[in-house]
Short mmCIF file of C-alpha atoms in Angstrom, two decimals:
data_model
loop_
_atom_site.label_atom_id
_atom_site.label_comp_id
_atom_site.label_asym_id
_atom_site.label_seq_id
_atom_site.Cartn_x
_atom_site.Cartn_y
_atom_site.Cartn_z
CA MET A 1 102.72 69.67 41.05
CA LYS A 2 106.16 70.81 40.17
CA SER A 3 106.76 73.57 37.66
CA ASN A 4 109.58 73.59 34.86
CA ASP A 5 109.44 77.52 35.27
CA SER A 6 112.25 79.00 37.45
CA PHE A 7 110.13 82.17 38.10
CA VAL A 8 107.04 80.21 39.19
CA ASP A 9 109.81 78.32 41.52
CA PHE A 10 111.19 81.72 42.68
CA LEU A 11 107.47 82.90 43.68
CA GLU A 12 107.19 79.36 45.32
CA LEU A 13 104.01 78.79 43.56
CA ASN A 14 102.27 75.48 44.08
CA ILE A 15 100.30 74.30 41.08
CA GLU A 16 97.49 72.72 42.65
CA SER A 17 95.15 71.89 39.67
CA LEU A 18 95.15 72.41 35.88
CA ASP A 19 92.87 71.06 33.58
CA LEU A 20 92.26 71.98 30.06
CA ASP A 21 89.75 74.98 30.89
CA THR A 22 90.71 75.83 34.54
CA GLY A 23 93.50 75.84 36.91
CA TYR A 24 94.62 77.28 40.34
CA VAL A 25 97.68 77.76 42.27
CA THR A 26 98.47 78.61 45.75
CA PHE A 27 101.43 80.16 47.76
CA ASP A 28 102.27 81.52 51.26
CA MET A 29 103.06 85.01 52.36
CA ARG A 30 106.77 85.44 52.46
CA GLU A 31 108.69 88.67 53.18
CA PRO A 32 110.11 88.95 49.39
CA LEU A 33 106.66 89.22 48.11
CA MET A 34 105.46 91.95 50.49
CA GLY A 35 104.94 95.51 49.10
CA ASN A 36 104.48 96.70 52.70
CA PRO A 37 106.17 94.79 55.23
CA ILE A 38 104.69 96.95 58.09
CA PHE A 39 101.11 95.76 57.36
CA ARG A 40 102.20 92.53 55.52
CA THR A 41 100.52 93.02 52.21
CA LEU A 42 101.34 91.54 49.04
CA GLN A 43 103.25 93.81 46.44
CA GLY A 44 100.77 94.48 43.45
CA GLY A 45 103.31 93.42 41.09
CA VAL A 46 103.41 90.14 42.70
CA ILE A 47 99.37 89.93 42.59
CA ALA A 48 99.51 90.84 38.57
CA THR A 49 102.14 88.25 38.05
CA VAL A 50 100.31 85.44 39.78
CA LEU A 51 97.37 86.22 38.09
CA ASP A 52 99.25 86.38 34.55
CA ILE A 53 100.74 83.21 35.29
CA VAL A 54 97.66 81.35 36.11
CA GLY A 55 96.02 82.82 33.15
CA GLY A 56 98.88 81.90 30.78
CA HIS A 57 98.73 78.30 31.98
CA VAL A 58 95.02 77.94 31.51
CA ALA A 59 95.50 79.54 27.95
CA PHE A 60 98.27 77.15 27.20
CA LEU A 61 96.51 74.21 28.39
CA ASN A 62 93.26 75.31 26.34
CA VAL A 63 95.31 75.43 23.30
CA PHE A 64 96.83 71.95 23.84
CA LYS A 65 93.00 70.68 24.30
CA ARG A 66 92.36 72.08 20.76
CA VAL A 67 95.36 70.51 19.00
CA LYS A 68 95.39 67.27 20.73
CA GLY A 69 95.81 64.66 18.29
CA ALA A 70 97.39 66.75 15.73
CA PRO A 71 100.94 65.86 14.69
CA PHE A 72 103.37 66.78 17.22
CA GLU A 73 105.12 69.58 15.11
CA LYS A 74 101.56 71.35 14.91
CA GLN A 75 101.21 70.93 18.56
CA ILE A 76 104.53 72.50 19.33
CA LYS A 77 103.97 75.32 16.90
CA ARG A 78 100.63 76.10 18.32
CA VAL A 79 101.41 75.95 21.95
CA SER A 80 104.71 77.95 21.61
CA LYS A 81 102.68 81.00 20.25
CA VAL A 82 100.92 81.42 23.67
CA ALA A 83 101.71 84.83 24.82
CA THR A 84 100.08 87.77 26.97
CA ILE A 85 98.43 90.40 24.80
CA ASP A 86 96.67 92.40 27.68
CA LEU A 87 96.17 92.18 31.35
CA ARG A 88 93.90 94.14 33.37
CA VAL A 89 93.96 93.71 37.15
CA ASP A 90 91.59 95.25 39.53
CA TYR A 91 92.88 95.36 43.25
CA LEU A 92 89.76 95.21 45.39
CA GLN A 93 91.33 94.66 49.01
CA PRO A 94 94.75 94.94 50.53
CA GLY A 95 96.61 91.79 49.76
CA LYS A 96 96.66 90.37 53.47
CA GLY A 97 96.73 86.85 54.53
CA GLU A 98 99.06 84.12 55.09
CA ARG A 99 98.04 81.71 52.11
CA PHE A 100 96.80 82.85 48.71
CA THR A 101 94.90 80.86 45.96
CA ALA A 102 94.81 82.11 42.49
CA LYS A 103 92.16 80.71 40.06
CA GLY A 104 91.68 81.08 36.28
CA TRP A 105 89.23 79.88 33.81
CA VAL A 106 88.30 80.53 30.01
CA LEU A 107 85.85 83.02 29.36
CA ARG A 108 86.39 82.52 25.39
CA ALA A 109 88.72 80.67 23.31
CA GLY A 110 89.27 81.33 19.64
CA ASN A 111 91.84 80.20 17.15
CA LYS A 112 93.73 83.34 17.62
CA VAL A 113 92.98 84.81 20.86
CA ALA A 114 91.76 83.41 24.40
CA VAL A 115 90.35 85.66 27.30
CA ILE A 116 90.81 84.08 30.66
CA ARG A 117 89.30 85.43 33.82
CA MET A 118 91.32 85.05 37.06
CA GLU A 119 90.84 85.67 40.76
CA LEU A 120 93.18 85.92 44.02
CA HIS A 121 91.51 84.81 47.29
CA ASN A 122 93.43 84.74 50.77
CA GLU A 123 92.95 81.68 53.05
CA MET A 124 89.65 83.60 54.37
CA GLN A 125 88.29 83.55 51.05
CA VAL A 126 88.60 87.38 50.83
CA LEU A 127 88.77 88.31 47.35
CA ILE A 128 91.84 90.37 46.85
CA ALA A 129 91.99 90.90 43.02
CA VAL A 130 90.31 89.86 39.91
CA GLY A 131 92.09 90.06 36.51
CA THR A 132 91.01 89.48 32.77
CA GLY A 133 94.01 88.29 30.61
CA THR A 134 93.93 88.23 26.78
CA TYR A 135 96.36 85.78 25.20
CA SER A 136 97.45 85.02 21.93
CA VAL A 137 96.94 81.49 21.10
CA GLY A 138 97.55 81.08 17.34
#
């Protein structure tokens, strides 16, 4: 799926699946994403950014699910308020691999705040990092 987000496009993320409660994206290792080109590992900021993008998309779509059927103005007002409040990332393994998948799902969604859990795996299903994002949703 093509994104309308130029930063997502810069990272060359492929939005593989997004539904109203979960989502995942994939991307390939590229030199601009490396923190250590000698060991060919992802830069930590790239990992955090990708997890935040997945978490934000899941939070956004979960808000959309809640306001579906409401007047258009209310839908726009609610979804435009989605923003990251807090992001915690635990780096579990060096970001080695050729292809990566980031997944996110809703842990809890309320009227004001949503909590999303994210994971980043490489093509060998090695868990590289986990994240928990708290997003303003209302």
